[in-house]
Amino acid sequence: QSFARAYVGLASQKMFQGVKNSPAAKETEELLRKAFALDENSADAYAVQGFIRIFHYRDWTGAEKSLKNALALDANNINAHHWLAVFYSIQRRLDEAKTEMQTALEL
């Protein structure tokens, strides 16, 4: 599991560098595959996956699913709450966005 966290850490750094089908996006996905292979219950990996699905692929259904998986595994995952708030705001689900952002701020 400790190596899974390392792969997630690397992926979280790479995720800001790429867009769909860029080398950085592909590398981020590969790092996540390695993380999930080592720990299929990594809330942090699901949170990063949610971010990628929002900003790299505009995969709204997949993004929400990944972020909710992260929160099911770790209800105190700040990044998952933050990115779910961003997701909700993009979807114009503003009451839900406010609730998620408030939770992230409290954590």
Short mmCIF file of N, CA and C in Angstrom, two decimals, residues 8-54:
data_model
loop_
_atom_site.label_atom_id
_atom_site.label_comp_id
_atom_site.label_asym_id
_atom_site.label_seq_id
_atom_site.Cartn_x
_atom_site.Cartn_y
_atom_site.Cartn_z
N VAL A 8 0.12 7.51 -6.38
CA VAL A 8 -0.93 8.54 -6.34
C VAL A 8 -0.30 9.92 -6.20
N GLY A 9 0.72 10.03 -5.39
CA GLY A 9 1.41 11.31 -5.24
C GLY A 9 2.00 11.80 -6.55
N LEU A 10 2.63 10.90 -7.28
CA LEU A 10 3.18 11.27 -8.59
C LEU A 10 2.07 11.65 -9.57
N ALA A 11 0.99 10.88 -9.54
CA ALA A 11 -0.14 11.17 -10.43
C ALA A 11 -0.75 12.53 -10.12
N SER A 12 -0.83 12.86 -8.84
CA SER A 12 -1.43 14.14 -8.46
C SER A 12 -0.57 15.31 -8.91
N GLN A 13 0.72 15.09 -9.06
CA GLN A 13 1.58 16.14 -9.60
C GLN A 13 1.44 16.26 -11.11
N LYS A 14 1.32 15.14 -11.78
CA LYS A 14 1.21 15.12 -13.25
C LYS A 14 -0.14 15.61 -13.75
N MET A 15 -1.19 15.43 -12.96
CA MET A 15 -2.54 15.70 -13.46
C MET A 15 -2.74 17.15 -13.86
N PHE A 16 -1.96 18.06 -13.31
CA PHE A 16 -2.10 19.47 -13.65
C PHE A 16 -1.38 19.84 -14.94
N GLN A 17 -0.59 18.93 -15.48
CA GLN A 17 0.25 19.23 -16.64
C GLN A 17 -0.39 18.87 -17.97
N GLY A 18 -1.38 18.03 -17.97
CA GLY A 18 -1.84 17.51 -19.25
C GLY A 18 -3.28 17.82 -19.57
N VAL A 19 -3.59 17.62 -20.80
CA VAL A 19 -4.96 17.63 -21.29
C VAL A 19 -5.18 16.30 -21.99
N LYS A 20 -6.39 16.06 -22.40
CA LYS A 20 -6.74 14.77 -23.01
C LYS A 20 -5.70 14.34 -24.05
N ASN A 21 -5.27 13.11 -23.90
CA ASN A 21 -4.33 12.46 -24.82
C ASN A 21 -2.94 13.07 -24.85
N SER A 22 -2.61 13.95 -23.91
CA SER A 22 -1.25 14.47 -23.85
C SER A 22 -0.35 13.42 -23.18
N PRO A 23 0.95 13.53 -23.35
CA PRO A 23 1.84 12.58 -22.66
C PRO A 23 1.66 12.61 -21.14
N ALA A 24 1.46 13.80 -20.58
CA ALA A 24 1.29 13.89 -19.13
C ALA A 24 0.00 13.22 -18.69
N ALA A 25 -1.07 13.36 -19.47
CA ALA A 25 -2.34 12.71 -19.12
C ALA A 25 -2.19 11.20 -19.17
N LYS A 26 -1.52 10.71 -20.19
CA LYS A 26 -1.31 9.27 -20.31
C LYS A 26 -0.44 8.75 -19.17
N GLU A 27 0.58 9.52 -18.81
CA GLU A 27 1.45 9.12 -17.70
C GLU A 27 0.67 9.13 -16.38
N THR A 28 -0.19 10.11 -16.20
CA THR A 28 -1.02 10.17 -14.99
C THR A 28 -1.90 8.93 -14.90
N GLU A 29 -2.52 8.56 -16.00
CA GLU A 29 -3.38 7.38 -16.00
C GLU A 29 -2.58 6.11 -15.71
N GLU A 30 -1.39 6.02 -16.24
CA GLU A 30 -0.55 4.85 -15.97
C GLU A 30 -0.16 4.78 -14.49
N LEU A 31 0.16 5.92 -13.90
CA LEU A 31 0.47 5.96 -12.47
C LEU A 31 -0.74 5.53 -11.64
N LEU A 32 -1.91 5.96 -12.04
CA LEU A 32 -3.12 5.54 -11.33
C LEU A 32 -3.38 4.05 -11.48
N ARG A 33 -3.14 3.50 -12.66
CA ARG A 33 -3.31 2.06 -12.85
C ARG A 33 -2.40 1.29 -11.88
N LYS A 34 -1.18 1.76 -11.73
CA LYS A 34 -0.26 1.11 -10.81
C LYS A 34 -0.74 1.25 -9.37
N ALA A 35 -1.24 2.42 -9.01
CA ALA A 35 -1.75 2.64 -7.66
C ALA A 35 -2.93 1.72 -7.37
N PHE A 36 -3.88 1.64 -8.29
CA PHE A 36 -5.04 0.78 -8.09
C PHE A 36 -4.65 -0.70 -8.05
N ALA A 37 -3.64 -1.08 -8.82
CA ALA A 37 -3.19 -2.47 -8.79
C ALA A 37 -2.65 -2.84 -7.40
N LEU A 38 -2.05 -1.88 -6.73
CA LEU A 38 -1.50 -2.12 -5.39
C LEU A 38 -2.53 -1.93 -4.27
N ASP A 39 -3.49 -1.03 -4.51
CA ASP A 39 -4.50 -0.75 -3.49
C ASP A 39 -5.77 -0.29 -4.19
N GLU A 40 -6.67 -1.23 -4.41
CA GLU A 40 -7.91 -0.91 -5.14
C GLU A 40 -8.87 -0.06 -4.32
N ASN A 41 -8.55 0.16 -3.04
CA ASN A 41 -9.39 0.97 -2.17
C ASN A 41 -8.74 2.29 -1.78
N SER A 42 -7.94 2.84 -2.67
CA SER A 42 -7.27 4.10 -2.40
C SER A 42 -8.19 5.28 -2.69
N ALA A 43 -8.65 5.93 -1.63
CA ALA A 43 -9.51 7.10 -1.80
C ALA A 43 -8.79 8.20 -2.56
N ASP A 44 -7.51 8.38 -2.29
CA ASP A 44 -6.75 9.41 -2.98
C ASP A 44 -6.65 9.13 -4.49
N ALA A 45 -6.50 7.87 -4.84
CA ALA A 45 -6.44 7.51 -6.26
C ALA A 45 -7.77 7.81 -6.95
N TYR A 46 -8.86 7.50 -6.28
CA TYR A 46 -10.17 7.81 -6.86
C TYR A 46 -10.37 9.31 -7.00
N ALA A 47 -9.86 10.08 -6.04
CA ALA A 47 -9.99 11.54 -6.12
C ALA A 47 -9.22 12.09 -7.33
N VAL A 48 -8.00 11.61 -7.52
CA VAL A 48 -7.21 12.04 -8.68
C VAL A 48 -7.90 11.61 -9.97
N GLN A 49 -8.42 10.39 -9.98
CA GLN A 49 -9.15 9.91 -11.15
C GLN A 49 -10.35 10.82 -11.46
N GLY A 50 -11.04 11.25 -10.43
CA GLY A 50 -12.16 12.17 -10.62
C GLY A 50 -11.72 13.47 -11.24
N PHE A 51 -10.62 14.01 -10.75
CA PHE A 51 -10.07 15.25 -11.32
C PHE A 51 -9.77 15.08 -12.81
N ILE A 52 -9.11 13.98 -13.16
CA ILE A 52 -8.75 13.71 -14.56
C ILE A 52 -10.00 13.61 -15.42
N ARG A 53 -11.00 12.93 -14.89
CA ARG A 53 -12.24 12.77 -15.66
C ARG A 53 -12.95 14.10 -15.87
N ILE A 54 -12.83 15.01 -14.90
CA ILE A 54 -13.43 16.33 -15.08
C ILE A 54 -12.64 17.15 -16.10
#
